[in-house]
Every structure is written in structure tokens, then in C-alpha cells.
XYZ file of C-alpha atoms in Angstrom:
147
model
C -20.212 73.231 -30.732
C -19.034 76.649 -31.889
C -15.822 78.013 -30.394
C -16.146 81.524 -28.990
C -13.050 83.493 -29.905
C -11.180 85.393 -27.221
C -12.038 89.019 -27.921
C -8.553 90.217 -26.954
C -7.059 88.179 -29.816
C -9.586 89.587 -32.268
C -8.981 93.120 -30.939
C -5.310 92.805 -31.792
C -6.115 91.835 -35.385
C -8.683 94.620 -35.678
C -6.270 97.244 -34.355
C -3.624 96.126 -36.848
C -6.135 96.624 -39.661
C -8.056 99.653 -38.317
C -5.929 101.507 -35.758
C -7.757 103.037 -32.789
C -11.032 101.295 -33.685
C -11.250 99.217 -30.516
C -12.614 100.922 -27.410
C -12.421 97.875 -25.151
C -12.883 94.147 -25.036
C -13.955 91.594 -22.500
C -13.398 87.862 -22.600
C -16.279 87.452 -25.031
C -16.997 90.724 -26.851
C -15.337 93.547 -28.709
C -16.508 97.183 -28.418
C -15.537 99.428 -31.328
C -15.997 103.122 -32.041
C -19.187 103.772 -33.963
C -17.421 105.539 -36.824
C -15.276 102.421 -37.322
C -18.152 99.914 -37.190
C -18.460 99.494 -40.974
C -14.759 98.951 -41.708
C -14.344 96.650 -38.699
C -17.387 94.563 -39.663
C -16.089 94.276 -43.228
C -12.679 93.184 -41.928
C -14.247 90.570 -39.622
C -16.151 89.136 -42.555
C -13.370 89.228 -45.149
C -10.309 88.300 -43.052
C -9.665 84.602 -43.873
C -8.545 83.751 -40.328
C -11.891 85.041 -38.981
C -14.393 84.571 -41.832
C -17.453 85.911 -39.981
C -19.680 85.498 -43.002
C -22.859 84.855 -40.998
C -24.707 87.438 -38.913
C -26.737 85.564 -36.318
C -28.524 88.591 -34.948
C -28.490 92.246 -34.001
C -30.067 93.814 -30.982
C -29.944 97.159 -29.219
C -30.008 98.084 -25.552
C -31.049 101.467 -24.167
C -28.659 102.436 -21.371
C -30.135 105.992 -21.252
C -26.657 107.575 -21.688
C -26.213 105.678 -24.971
C -27.657 102.917 -27.133
C -25.542 99.807 -27.513
C -25.741 97.789 -30.723
C -24.831 94.132 -30.317
C -23.925 91.966 -33.317
C -23.585 88.191 -32.923
C -21.298 86.827 -35.641
C -20.409 83.300 -36.688
C -17.992 81.649 -39.048
C -19.595 78.470 -40.293
C -16.433 77.500 -42.131
C -14.142 77.899 -39.102
C -16.774 76.996 -36.484
C -16.188 80.115 -34.398
C -18.265 82.997 -33.086
C -17.899 86.383 -31.447
C -19.864 89.430 -30.293
C -19.232 92.869 -31.787
C -20.581 95.985 -30.053
C -20.795 99.703 -30.804
C -22.389 102.602 -28.942
C -24.514 105.422 -30.330
C -24.694 108.515 -28.157
C -27.510 111.069 -28.250
C -31.190 110.385 -27.797
C -32.662 112.758 -30.384
C -31.521 111.138 -33.625
C -29.090 108.272 -33.010
C -27.589 107.130 -36.302
C -25.440 104.076 -36.980
C -24.173 102.677 -40.279
C -26.305 100.001 -41.872
C -24.589 96.665 -42.412
C -27.207 95.323 -44.848
C -24.789 95.585 -47.764
C -22.319 93.398 -45.868
C -24.838 90.981 -44.338
C -28.236 91.037 -46.123
C -29.728 89.289 -43.081
C -29.368 92.585 -41.203
C -32.260 94.061 -43.197
C -35.237 93.078 -41.046
C -33.279 93.286 -37.807
C -32.195 96.875 -38.471
C -35.787 97.750 -39.355
C -37.000 96.234 -36.091
C -34.427 98.217 -34.094
C -35.446 101.396 -35.928
C -39.107 100.698 -35.260
C -38.842 99.859 -31.568
C -35.744 101.836 -30.457
C -35.602 104.734 -32.913
C -32.023 104.143 -34.025
C -31.628 105.154 -37.648
C -29.446 102.967 -39.861
C -27.677 105.198 -42.354
C -27.812 103.932 -45.964
C -30.380 101.224 -45.159
C -32.221 100.491 -48.437
C -35.742 100.373 -46.944
C -35.800 101.766 -43.420
C -39.445 101.821 -42.413
C -41.517 100.409 -39.598
C -41.850 96.648 -39.542
C -43.954 95.857 -36.444
C -45.819 99.097 -35.776
C -47.851 101.099 -38.252
C -46.571 104.150 -40.115
C -47.564 107.189 -38.120
C -47.085 105.462 -34.751
C -45.678 108.024 -32.358
C -42.407 107.109 -30.677
C -40.363 103.986 -30.177
C -41.778 101.767 -27.399
C -38.602 99.954 -26.271
C -36.885 103.185 -25.268
C -36.651 103.811 -21.547
C -38.039 107.318 -22.045
C -41.114 106.164 -24.016
C -44.296 107.350 -22.329
C -46.849 105.764 -24.649
């Protein structure tokens, strides 16, 4: 069984590497500032004591005031996991950094989030609809979608 790391311990390591990146943490997850998401994700993957080389999944939640991106990470080598979160504010054109270069498995998941939630992933190599057809109006998983 995978050991879930205590987010407070990870937050301390992250803040040593990327000061002021951490917004908050709970027992199980770490919330970072959106503009620090890329460097923090890279650190979590490359730091030998963490080794989060596997991205299990990405999802997004529409809280109306902001969109929350949730990344489930795992270290197969160290048998540990954690949850990384970031928030994108603004409903018109929310943009977050793509993590495809870091974890190629993010490709289809970022496309799905773009398609259904309308969150653009900056520097994604092929950001286009994956479930709905090109020309579909809107993003149906948003709380303000009227269909």
C-alpha cells in the first residue's frame, strides 16, 4: 500500500526550494500559488527524497470564485503519494502552465480539462478538444454553462 506523505513535511521542503510558493496545506494536500506550479512540480519530481515521477491524474473543480487544479502524484520507487493543488482565478480565460513536458501523461488529461472546463494550459503542445467536437460552444462542466 502506498504511503501518503504528510503535506506539512512536503511544504517545508518546497518552501526551502521555492520560497513563498505554498499557500496552505492540509494533512493530505499541498496548495501552491499558480505562478509557482511549474517549478514546484519539477522539484517534486526531481527531488530524490520525493521522486514523484508518476502523475496518476489531474482534475479540475469549478468553485465559481476560482478553478482548482488537483494533481495526484506517486513515487513508485519510494512507494509514496501526495496531492498537489493550484487555483486559477478569473472565469473569462483561466490559464495554467502545462505540465506535459514534465509528465507526458498529462497530455490527454489537460486536453480533457480544457474541453470540459475551459481552462487553457499554456505551452501545451496540442491543446484541442478531445471529447467534444471543434466548434462546440462552451465548456459543459462549468457551473455557469447554460447549454
